[in-house]
Coordinates of C-alpha atoms and ligand atoms in Angstrom, one line a residue:
X7 CA 0.0 0.0 0.0
X8 CA 1.2 3.4 1.0
X9 CA 4.9 4.3 1.3
X10 CA 6.3 1.5 -0.8
X11 CA 10.0 1.5 -0.3
X12 CA 9.6 3.6 2.9
X13 CA 13.0 4.4 4.4
X14 CA 13.6 5.6 7.9
X15 CA 15.8 8.7 8.2
X16 CA 18.7 7.0 10.0
X17 CA 18.8 4.0 7.6
X18 CA 22.3 4.9 6.2
X19 CA 23.7 5.3 9.6
X20 CA 22.7 1.7 10.5
X21 CA 24.3 0.3 7.3
X22 CA 27.3 -0.8 9.3
X23 CA 25.3 -3.5 11.1
X24 CA 22.9 -4.0 14.0
X25 CA 25.4 -4.7 16.8
X26 CA 26.5 -1.7 18.9
X27 CA 29.6 -2.8 20.8
X28 CA 32.1 -0.5 22.4
X29 CA 30.6 2.6 20.8
X30 CA 30.6 1.2 17.3
X31 CA 28.2 -0.4 14.9
X32 CA 29.4 -3.8 13.6
X33 CA 27.8 -6.7 11.7
X34 CA 26.7 -9.8 13.6
X35 CA 28.8 -12.9 12.9
X36 CA 26.2 -15.7 13.3
X37 CA 26.2 -16.2 9.5
X38 CA 22.5 -15.6 9.4
X39 CA 20.5 -12.5 8.5
X40 CA 17.1 -11.2 9.7
X41 CA 14.8 -8.6 8.2
X42 CA 12.9 -5.8 9.9
X43 CA 9.5 -5.8 8.2
X44 CA 7.0 -2.9 8.0
X45 CA 3.9 -4.7 9.3
X46 CA 1.6 -2.2 7.6
X47 CA 2.8 -3.4 4.2
X48 CA 4.8 -6.6 4.6
X49 CA 7.8 -5.0 2.9
X50 CA 11.3 -5.5 4.3
X51 CA 12.9 -2.3 5.4
X52 CA 16.2 -3.3 6.9
X53 CA 18.2 -6.5 6.8
X54 CA 20.9 -7.2 9.2
X55 CA 23.3 -9.9 10.3
X56 CA 22.2 -11.6 13.6
X57 CA 24.5 -11.7 16.6
X58 CA 26.4 -14.9 17.4
X59 CA 27.3 -15.9 20.9
X60 CA 30.8 -14.5 20.2
X61 CA 29.2 -11.1 19.5
X62 CA 27.5 -11.4 22.9
X63 CA 30.9 -12.2 24.5
X64 CA 32.4 -9.1 22.7
X65 CA 29.6 -6.9 24.0
X66 CA 29.9 -8.2 27.6
X67 CA 33.7 -7.7 27.4
X68 CA 33.2 -4.1 26.2
X69 CA 30.8 -3.5 29.1
X70 CA 33.1 -5.1 31.6
X71 CA 36.0 -2.9 30.4
X72 CA 33.9 0.2 30.7
X73 CA 32.6 -0.6 34.1
X74 CA 35.4 0.6 36.5
X75 CA 35.6 4.0 34.8
X76 CA 31.9 4.5 34.6
X77 CA 31.3 3.3 38.2
X78 CA 34.0 5.8 39.4
X79 CA 32.2 8.8 37.9
X80 CA 30.4 11.0 40.4
X81 CA 26.6 11.0 40.5
X82 CA 26.8 14.6 39.2
X83 CA 28.9 13.5 36.2
X84 CA 26.4 10.7 35.4
X85 CA 23.6 13.2 35.8
X86 CA 25.2 15.6 33.4
X87 CA 25.8 12.9 30.8
X88 CA 22.1 11.9 31.0
X89 CA 20.9 15.5 30.7
X90 CA 23.0 15.8 27.6
X91 CA 21.5 12.5 26.4
X92 CA 18.0 13.8 26.9
X93 CA 18.9 16.8 24.8
X94 CA 20.2 14.7 21.9
X95 CA 17.1 12.6 22.0
X96 CA 14.9 15.7 21.9
X97 CA 16.9 16.9 18.8
X98 CA 16.3 13.6 17.1
X99 CA 12.7 13.1 18.3
X100 CA 11.2 12.9 14.8
X101 CA 13.8 10.4 13.6
X102 CA 13.0 8.2 16.5
X103 CA 9.2 8.5 15.9
X104 CA 9.6 7.6 12.3
X105 CA 11.8 4.6 12.9
X106 CA 9.6 3.3 15.7
X107 CA 6.4 3.7 13.6
X108 CA 8.0 1.9 10.7
X109 CA 9.3 -1.1 12.6
X110 CA 6.2 -1.5 14.8
X111 CA 3.3 -0.2 12.7
X112 CA 2.4 2.3 15.4
X113 CA 0.5 5.4 14.2
X114 CA 2.8 8.4 14.1
X115 CA 0.7 10.2 16.6
X116 CA 1.4 7.5 19.2
X117 CA 5.2 7.5 18.7
X118 CA 5.3 11.3 18.5
X119 CA 3.1 11.9 21.6
X120 CA 3.8 8.9 23.7
X121 CA 6.8 6.7 23.0
X122 CA 9.3 9.4 22.2
X123 CA 8.4 12.1 24.7
X124 CA 8.0 9.4 27.3
X125 CA 11.6 8.2 26.6
X126 CA 13.0 11.7 26.8
X127 CA 11.2 12.3 30.1
X128 CA 12.5 9.1 31.5
X129 CA 16.0 10.1 30.5
X130 CA 15.6 13.5 32.3
X131 CA 14.1 11.7 35.3
X132 CA 17.1 9.3 35.7
X133 CA 19.5 12.3 35.2
X134 CA 17.9 13.6 38.4
X135 CA 17.7 10.2 40.1
X136 CA 21.5 9.7 39.7
X137 CA 22.0 12.3 42.3
X138 CA 19.5 11.0 44.8
X139 CA 20.9 7.8 46.3
X140 CA 18.8 7.0 49.3
X141 CA 19.6 4.8 52.3
X142 CA 19.4 4.3 56.1
X143 CA 21.1 6.9 58.2
X144 CA 24.6 6.2 59.4
X145 CA 24.6 5.6 63.2
X146 CA 25.8 3.8 66.3
X147 CA 23.3 1.0 66.2
X148 CA 25.4 -1.4 68.3
X149 CA 26.7 1.2 70.6
X150 CA 30.3 0.2 69.8
X151 CA 30.3 0.7 66.1
X152 CA 29.4 3.2 63.4
X153 CA 27.4 1.6 60.7
X154 CA 26.4 3.0 57.3
X155 CA 25.2 1.8 54.0
X156 CA 26.9 2.2 50.6
X157 CA 24.8 1.8 47.5
X158 CA 27.1 0.5 44.8
X159 CA 26.5 -0.4 41.1
X160 CA 26.3 -4.2 40.4
X161 CA 28.5 -4.5 37.4
X162 CA 27.5 -5.6 33.9
X163 CA 23.7 -5.8 33.4
X164 CA 22.3 -8.0 30.7
X165 CA 18.8 -6.9 29.6
X166 CA 16.3 -8.4 27.1
X167 CA 13.4 -6.4 25.7
X168 CA 10.2 -7.2 23.7
X169 CA 8.9 -5.7 20.5
X170 CA 5.8 -3.9 21.6
X171 CA 7.5 -0.7 22.9
X172 CA 11.1 -1.2 21.7
X173 CA 12.3 2.4 22.4
X174 CA 10.6 2.7 25.8
X175 CA 11.7 -0.8 26.9
X176 CA 15.3 0.0 25.9
X177 CA 15.0 3.2 27.9
X178 CA 13.5 1.5 30.9
X179 CA 16.3 -1.0 31.0
X180 CA 19.3 1.2 30.1
X181 CA 18.6 4.4 32.0
X182 CA 18.3 3.2 35.7
X183 CA 21.3 0.8 35.1
X184 CA 23.7 3.5 33.8
X185 CA 22.4 6.2 36.2
X186 CA 23.4 3.9 39.0
X187 CA 26.9 3.4 37.6
X188 CA 26.5 0.0 35.8
X189 CA 27.2 -0.8 32.2
X190 CA 24.8 -2.7 30.1
X191 CA 24.3 -5.1 27.2
X192 CA 20.8 -4.9 25.8
X193 CA 19.2 -7.5 23.5
X194 CA 16.2 -6.0 21.7
X195 CA 13.6 -8.2 20.1
X196 CA 14.9 -9.3 16.7
X197 CA 11.8 -7.9 15.0
X198 CA 12.5 -4.3 16.2
X199 CA 16.1 -3.4 16.8
X200 CA 16.2 0.0 15.0
X201 CA 15.4 2.4 17.9
X202 CA 17.5 0.5 20.4
X203 CA 20.5 1.0 18.1
X204 CA 19.7 4.6 17.6
X205 CA 19.3 5.1 21.3
X206 CA 22.8 3.7 22.0
X207 CA 24.2 5.8 19.2
X208 CA 22.6 8.9 20.6
X209 CA 24.1 8.1 24.0
X210 CA 27.6 8.0 22.4
X211 CA 26.9 11.3 20.7
X212 CA 25.9 12.8 24.1
X213 CA 29.4 11.8 25.5
X214 CA 28.5 8.6 27.4
X215 CA 31.7 6.6 27.2
X216 CA 32.2 3.7 24.7
X217 CA 31.2 0.3 26.2
X218 CA 28.7 1.7 28.8
X219 CA 25.7 0.9 26.6
X220 CA 25.9 -2.0 24.1
X221 CA 23.3 -3.6 22.0
X222 CA 23.4 -7.1 20.6
X223 CA 20.7 -8.0 18.1
X224 CA 20.2 -11.7 17.9
X225 CA 17.7 -14.6 18.5
X226 CA 16.4 -15.2 22.0
X227 CA 17.4 -18.8 22.2
X228 CA 20.9 -18.0 21.0
X229 CA 22.1 -14.5 21.9
X230 CA 19.4 -14.1 24.6
X231 CA 20.2 -17.3 26.5
X232 CA 24.0 -16.7 26.2
X233 CA 23.6 -13.2 27.6
X234 CA 21.5 -14.4 30.6
X235 CA 23.9 -17.3 31.4
X236 CA 27.1 -15.2 30.9
X237 CA 29.4 -15.5 33.9
X238 CA 30.5 -11.8 33.6
X239 CA 26.9 -10.6 33.7
X240 CA 25.9 -9.7 37.2
X241 CA 22.2 -9.0 36.7
X242 CA 19.5 -10.0 34.3
X243 CA 16.6 -7.7 33.6
X244 CA 14.0 -9.2 31.3
X245 CA 10.7 -7.9 29.8
X246 CA 8.7 -10.3 27.7
X247 CA 6.2 -13.1 28.0
X248 CA 5.7 -15.2 31.1
X249 CA 6.7 -18.4 29.2
X250 CA 10.1 -17.0 28.1
X251 CA 10.5 -15.3 31.5
X252 CA 10.4 -18.7 33.2
X253 CA 13.2 -20.0 31.0
X254 CA 15.2 -16.8 31.7
X255 CA 14.7 -17.3 35.4
X256 CA 16.0 -20.8 35.2
X257 CA 19.2 -19.8 33.5
X258 CA 19.7 -16.7 35.7
X259 CA 19.1 -18.6 38.9
X260 CA 21.5 -21.3 37.9
X261 CA 24.2 -18.7 37.5
X262 CA 23.2 -16.8 40.7
X263 CA 22.3 -13.4 39.2
X264 CA 20.1 -10.7 40.4
X265 CA 16.9 -11.0 38.4
X266 CA 14.2 -8.6 37.4
X267 CA 11.2 -9.9 35.4
X268 CA 8.5 -7.8 33.7
X269 CA 6.1 -10.4 32.2
X270 CA 2.7 -10.7 30.7
X271 CA -0.6 -9.1 31.8
X272 CA -4.3 -9.5 31.4
X273 CA -5.6 -6.3 33.0
X274 CA -9.1 -6.2 34.4
X275 CA -11.3 -3.1 33.9
X276 CA -13.9 -3.1 36.7
X277 CA -17.0 -0.9 36.2
X278 CA -19.2 -0.5 39.3
X279 CA -22.9 0.5 38.8
X280 CA -22.3 4.1 40.0
X281 CA -19.6 4.7 37.4
X282 CA -19.8 7.5 34.8
X283 CA -20.8 5.2 31.9
X284 CA -19.5 7.4 29.1
X285 CA -16.1 7.9 30.9
X286 CA -15.9 4.1 31.3
X287 CA -16.7 3.4 27.6
X288 CA -14.2 6.0 26.4
X289 CA -11.6 4.6 28.8
X290 CA -12.3 1.0 27.7
X291 CA -11.8 1.8 24.0
X292 CA -8.6 3.8 24.6
X293 CA -7.3 1.4 27.2
X294 CA -7.8 -1.7 25.1
X295 CA -6.7 -0.4 21.8
X296 CA -3.6 1.5 22.7
X297 CA -0.7 0.2 20.6
X298 CA -3.2 -2.1 18.8
X299 CA -3.7 -3.9 22.2
X300 CA -0.1 -5.0 22.3
X301 CA 0.5 -3.4 25.7
X302 CA 1.1 -5.5 28.8
X303 CA -1.2 -3.2 30.8
X304 CA -4.0 -2.8 28.2
X305 CA -7.5 -3.3 29.4
X306 CA -8.4 -6.8 28.3
X307 CA -11.3 -7.9 30.6
X308 CA -14.1 -5.5 31.3
X309 CA -16.3 -6.6 34.2
X310 CA -19.4 -4.4 34.3
X311 CA -22.0 -4.5 37.0
X312 CA -25.3 -5.8 35.8
X313 CA -27.3 -2.4 35.7
X314 CA -24.8 -0.9 33.3
X315 CA -23.8 -4.0 31.3
X316 CA -26.1 -3.8 28.2
X317 CA -25.5 -0.1 27.7
X318 CA -21.7 -0.6 28.1
X319 CA -21.6 -3.3 25.5
X320 CA -23.6 -1.3 23.0
X321 CA -21.7 2.0 23.5
X322 CA -18.3 0.3 23.5
X323 CA -19.0 -1.6 20.3
X324 CA -20.3 1.5 18.6
X325 CA -17.2 3.5 19.6
X326 CA -14.8 0.7 18.6
X327 CA -16.5 0.4 15.2
X328 CA -15.6 4.0 14.5
X329 CA -11.9 3.7 15.2
X330 CA -9.9 4.4 12.1
X331 CA -7.7 1.5 11.1
X332 CA -5.0 2.3 8.6
X333 CA -1.6 3.4 7.4
X334 CA 0.5 4.4 10.5
X335 CA 2.0 7.3 8.5
X336 CA -1.4 8.8 7.4
X337 CA -2.9 11.6 9.3
X338 CA -6.2 10.5 10.9
X339 CA -5.1 6.9 11.5
X340 CA -6.0 5.7 15.0
X341 CA -5.0 2.1 14.9
X342 CA -2.0 0.5 13.1
X343 CA -1.4 -3.1 12.3
X344 CA -0.2 -5.8 14.7
X345 CA 3.6 -6.4 14.9
X346 CA 3.5 -9.2 12.3
X347 CA 1.3 -11.4 10.3
X348 CA 2.0 -14.2 12.7
X349 CA 0.8 -12.1 15.6
X350 CA -2.3 -11.1 13.7
X351 CA -3.1 -14.8 12.9
X352 CA -2.5 -15.7 16.6
X353 CA -5.0 -13.0 17.7
X354 CA -7.5 -14.1 15.0
X355 CA -7.1 -17.7 16.3
X356 CA -8.2 -16.7 19.8
X357 CA -11.3 -14.8 18.4
X358 CA -12.2 -17.6 16.0
X359 CA -12.1 -20.2 18.7
X360 CA -14.2 -18.0 21.0
X361 CA -17.0 -17.9 18.4
X362 CA -17.8 -21.4 19.6
X363 CA -18.6 -20.3 23.1
X364 CA -19.0 -16.5 23.1
X365 CA -20.5 -13.6 21.0
X366 CA -18.3 -11.4 18.8
X367 CA -20.1 -8.1 19.1
X368 CA -17.9 -6.1 16.7
X369 CA -14.7 -6.7 14.7
X370 CA -13.4 -10.2 14.6
X371 CA -11.9 -9.9 11.2
X372 CA -8.9 -8.6 9.2
X373 CA -9.8 -5.5 7.1
X374 CA -9.5 -6.1 3.4
X375 CA -9.0 -3.8 0.4
X376 CA -6.1 -1.4 0.8
X377 CA -5.1 -2.9 4.1
X378 CA -5.0 -6.5 2.9
X379 CA -1.2 -6.9 2.7
X380 CA -0.6 -5.5 6.2
X381 CA -1.0 -7.3 9.6
X382 CA -4.2 -5.4 10.5
X383 CA -7.1 -6.6 12.7
X384 CA -10.3 -4.8 13.4
X385 CA -11.0 -3.6 17.0
X386 CA -12.9 -6.4 18.5
X387 CA -15.4 -6.8 21.4
X388 CA -16.3 -10.2 22.7
X389 CA -19.2 -10.8 25.1
X390 CA -20.8 -13.7 27.0
X391 CA -17.6 -15.7 27.5
X392 CA -17.3 -17.9 30.6
X393 CA -14.7 -16.7 33.2
X394 CA -12.6 -19.8 32.7
X395 CA -12.6 -19.7 28.9
X396 CA -9.4 -19.1 26.9
X397 CA -10.3 -15.7 25.7
X398 CA -10.8 -14.5 29.3
X399 CA -7.7 -16.2 30.8
X400 CA -5.0 -16.0 28.1
X401 CA -2.9 -13.0 27.1
X402 CA -4.0 -12.2 23.5
X403 CA -1.9 -9.1 22.9
X404 CA -4.2 -7.7 20.2
X405 CA -7.1 -5.2 19.8
X406 CA -9.6 -7.5 21.6
X407 CA -11.6 -6.6 24.7
X408 CA -13.7 -9.2 26.5
X409 CA -16.7 -8.0 28.5
X410 CA -18.5 -9.9 31.3
X411 CA -21.2 -8.9 33.8
X412 CA -21.1 -9.2 37.6
X413 CA -23.6 -8.7 40.4
X414 CA -22.0 -7.9 43.8
X415 CA -18.9 -5.9 44.5
X416 CA -17.3 -9.0 46.1
X417 CA -17.9 -10.9 42.9
X418 CA -16.4 -8.2 40.7
X419 CA -13.2 -8.0 42.7
X420 CA -12.9 -11.8 42.8
X421 CA -13.3 -12.0 39.0
X422 CA -10.7 -9.2 38.5
X423 CA -8.2 -11.2 40.5
X424 CA -9.0 -14.5 38.8
X425 CA -6.1 -14.9 36.3
X426 CA -2.5 -15.9 36.9
X427 CA -1.5 -12.3 36.0
X428 CA -1.3 -9.1 38.1
X429 CA 0.3 -6.3 36.2
X430 CA -2.3 -3.6 36.1
X431 CA -6.0 -3.0 36.6
X432 CA -8.6 -0.2 36.8
X433 CA -11.7 0.5 38.9
X434 CA -14.5 2.8 37.7
X435 CA -16.7 4.3 40.4
X436 CA -17.9 7.7 41.8
X437 CA -18.0 6.2 45.3
X438 CA -14.7 6.8 47.0
X439 CA -15.2 3.8 49.4
X440 CA -15.9 1.3 46.6
X441 CA -13.0 2.6 44.5
X442 CA -10.6 2.6 47.5
X443 CA -11.6 -1.0 48.4
X444 CA -10.8 -2.0 44.8
X445 CA -7.4 -0.4 45.0
X446 CA -6.6 -2.4 48.2
X447 CA -8.0 -5.8 47.1
X448 CA -7.0 -6.0 43.4
X449 CA -3.7 -7.9 43.2
X450 CA -1.8 -5.9 40.6
X451 CA 1.3 -3.6 40.5
X452 CA -0.8 -0.6 39.4
X453 CA -4.5 0.2 40.0
X454 CA -6.0 3.2 38.2
X455 CA -9.2 4.8 39.4
X456 CA -11.4 6.2 36.6
X457 CA -8.7 5.9 34.0
X458 CA -6.6 3.2 32.5
X459 CA -3.1 3.4 30.9
X460 CA -1.2 6.6 31.9
X461 CA 2.3 6.0 33.2
X462 CA 4.7 8.5 34.6
X463 CA 8.5 8.5 35.1
X464 CA 8.2 9.1 38.9
X465 CA 6.1 6.1 39.7
X466 CA 7.0 2.4 39.5
X467 CA 5.8 -0.1 36.9
X468 CA 5.9 -3.8 37.6
X469 CA 3.9 -6.9 38.3
X470 CA 2.4 -9.1 41.0
X471 CA 1.9 -12.9 40.6
X472 CA 2.9 -14.3 37.1
X473 CA 3.5 -10.8 35.8
X474 CA 6.9 -10.9 37.5
X475 CA 8.8 -8.9 40.0
X476 CA 11.0 -5.9 40.0
X477 CA 10.1 -2.3 39.0
X478 CA 10.7 -0.2 36.0
X479 CA 10.9 3.6 36.1
X480 CA 10.9 5.6 39.3
X481 CA 13.4 5.6 42.2
X482 CA 12.4 2.0 42.9
X483 CA 13.9 0.9 39.6
X484 CA 17.0 2.9 40.2
X485 CA 17.5 1.2 43.6
X486 CA 17.2 -2.3 42.0
X487 CA 20.2 -1.5 39.8
X488 CA 22.3 -0.9 43.0
X489 CA 23.5 -3.3 45.6
X490 CA 23.5 -2.4 49.3
X491 CA 26.7 -2.8 51.3
X492 CA 26.8 -2.5 55.1
X493 CA 30.0 -0.9 56.4
X494 CA 30.7 -1.2 60.1
X495 CA 33.5 0.6 62.0
X496 CA 34.6 -0.4 65.5
X497 CA 34.7 2.7 67.7
X498 CA 36.1 1.1 70.9
X499 CA 39.8 0.5 69.8
X500 CA 39.7 -2.4 72.4
X501 CA 41.7 -5.5 71.4
X502 CA 39.7 -8.0 73.6
X503 CA 36.2 -7.0 72.7
X504 CA 33.4 -8.0 75.1
X505 CA 31.5 -10.0 72.5
X506 CA 34.6 -12.2 71.8
X507 CA 33.8 -14.3 74.9
X508 CA 30.8 -15.7 73.2
X509 CA 33.4 -17.4 70.9
X510 CA 36.4 -18.0 73.2
X511 CA 37.6 -17.3 76.8
X512 CA 35.8 -16.4 80.1
X513 CA 36.3 -12.7 80.5
X514 CA 33.7 -11.3 82.9
Ligands
NAD16 P1 8.9 -12.8 24.2 O1 9.0 -13.3 25.5 O2 8.6 -13.7 23.0 O3 10.3 -12.1 23.8 C1 10.9 -11.1 24.6 C2 12.4 -11.1 24.4 O4 13.0 -12.3 24.8 C3 12.8 -10.9 22.9 O5 14.0 -10.1 22.8 C4 13.2 -12.4 22.5 O6 14.2 -12.4 21.5 C5 13.8 -12.9 23.8 N1 13.8 -14.3 24.0 C6 13.0 -15.2 23.4 N2 13.3 -16.5 23.8 C7 14.4 -16.3 24.7 C8 15.1 -17.2 25.5 N3 14.9 -18.6 25.4 N4 16.1 -16.7 26.3 C9 16.3 -15.4 26.3 N5 15.6 -14.5 25.6 C10 14.7 -15.0 24.8 O7 7.9 -11.5 24.2 P2 7.5 -10.6 23.0 O8 6.5 -11.4 22.2 O9 8.6 -9.9 22.4 O10 6.7 -9.4 23.8 C11 5.4 -9.6 24.2 C12 5.3 -10.0 25.7 O11 6.0 -9.0 26.5 C13 3.9 -10.0 26.3 O12 3.8 -11.2 27.0 C14 3.9 -8.8 27.1 O13 2.9 -8.8 28.1 C15 5.2 -8.7 27.6 N6 5.6 -7.3 28.1 C16 5.6 -7.1 29.4 C17 5.9 -5.8 29.9 C18 5.9 -5.5 31.4 O14 6.4 -4.4 31.7 N7 5.5 -6.4 32.2 C19 6.1 -4.8 29.0 C20 6.0 -5.0 27.6 C21 5.8 -6.3 27.2

C-alpha cells in the first residue's frame, strides 16, 4: 500500500550493522540475517546480520572494560551525561518517531506523543535520580560501632526487551542501570532493533563513554540465553512473555544473578454500577486499543456491574467500530497493524475459537482492500464468554476486549483477581469507598481509578503474581540496579572485645 520502499531517516547510519559494541556499529557474525518488516505493508525495510554468541561475548567484554571507569564517575557527572543524552534525544525526536512507527506499525501520533516524549522524560528523570541515592542513616546501632550503607553499582547488566514498545523498553532497561553506575548489554527483540540501536548511538553522541551501553541483536534462544547465562553478567533484567521469563529465570538462577522480570498481563477493567458510563466506555476503548492492544497493561477484561452491562456493551461496540484503522503514517489513523502477520493470525485464532462459546459483538476480522497486505485486525469486542474460557484467561496481545457482567462488589473484585497475572487494573466508580476498596484488594502492580493506561516516570511499573517482580521507572527501579553494602567501623579500639567471649575465653 502506501509508502512503498519507505526508508527511515537514519537508515544509512545503520548500514554498518545491528550490533552496537564498544561505541561502534558492527555486523553480527552468526552467518544468518534477519529482516525488519514494515507490518503495515509486509515489505522488508532493513536486513541485518544476527549476533552470534561470540558477539555477545564481545559486548559483555566491552561493558566489563567500561565498568570501572563509569562506576567511578560521580553522581553529578552521570547526571550531566544523562541530561546531555535527553537533549540529543529531543533533537532527534522525529527520527525516533519515524523509525519506531516503521518497525512496529504504530501510528505516528502515538510515537510522537507517547513513545518518544516518554523516553525523553525518562532520561531526564534518571538524570535527576542519579544524584539522589537514598539509604538508612549512618549511626551507632550497636553502641560500639558506626554503621552505614553504601549503594554500589552491580556490574554488567544483561537486559532483554520485547517488540511492543522497543524504544521505551530500551530506555526502561538502560537508564536506571547506567544512572546507578552500571554498564549494560541490551538485546532487543529481533523484529524491532532500530530504535534501540539509535538510542545507543545517541548516548555516544551525548558523550556517554564507549562500552557503557551496548546492543546485541540476535535470536532469543541463542544470543538471549547466552547473555543471561554469561558469567560476567551480574544482573538480568527481562521484559517479555511469562513463558520466556520462566526460561530466563532458570538460567539466571543457575548462575546466581540478580533477576528482574517484567512479564505478561491480562488487566481487568472493573466498572461499578455508579460509574460514569461514558467515561468508562471511552476509557475502555482507549485502554484496550492502545498500541493495537499490544500493551502489557492494556484493558483486556471489562467486568461491568449488571445495571450498566447492556449499555456498556452497546456503546463500546459503537465507539470501537468508528476507530480508524489504517496506514500508520497517514494523518487520521487511530490504529495501526499488529507487529507481524504471525501475531495477527494468533489474535484471529483466539477470536475464531471464541465464536464457539461467546459472541463477537464487533470486529473479529482482518480488514480487506487497501489494508489486505498488512497485519491489520479490526477492534474487537467479545461478550458472553465464561470466566474460565481461553479468551478471558490467556494473554491475547491484540485489539480485543472481552466484557462480562457481575452482580456484587465481592464478585467483581474476585473476578478481577481470577487470572494468573497481576500487572495492572482499573476500577471505575464515583463512590470513594468502593474505589478505595478495589485499589486495596486487586492484586496488581498498578491500579488506576477512573482511568486506564497513563504512566509517569516518577512512579513504579511492575507486576504481582505471574506478571513478574522488580520495578521499571521511578526511584524503585534505580535502587534495583544498585546493591547495598553495610560498612561497620569499630569505635572502641579495644583488642579484647566484650563479644569475643561468646566465641572463646571467660572474660567477665
Ligand atoms: P517474548 O517473551 O517472546 O520475547 C521477549 C524477548 O525475549 C525478545 O527479545 C526475545 O528475543 C527474547 N527471548 C525469546 N526467547 C528467549 C530465550 N529462550 N532466552 C532469552 N531471551 C529470549 O515476548 P514478546 O513477544 O517480544 O513481547 C510480548 C510480551 O512481552 C507479552 O507477554 C507482554 O505482556 C510482555 N511485556 C511485558 C511488559 C511489562 O512491563 N511487564 C512490557 C512489555 C511487554
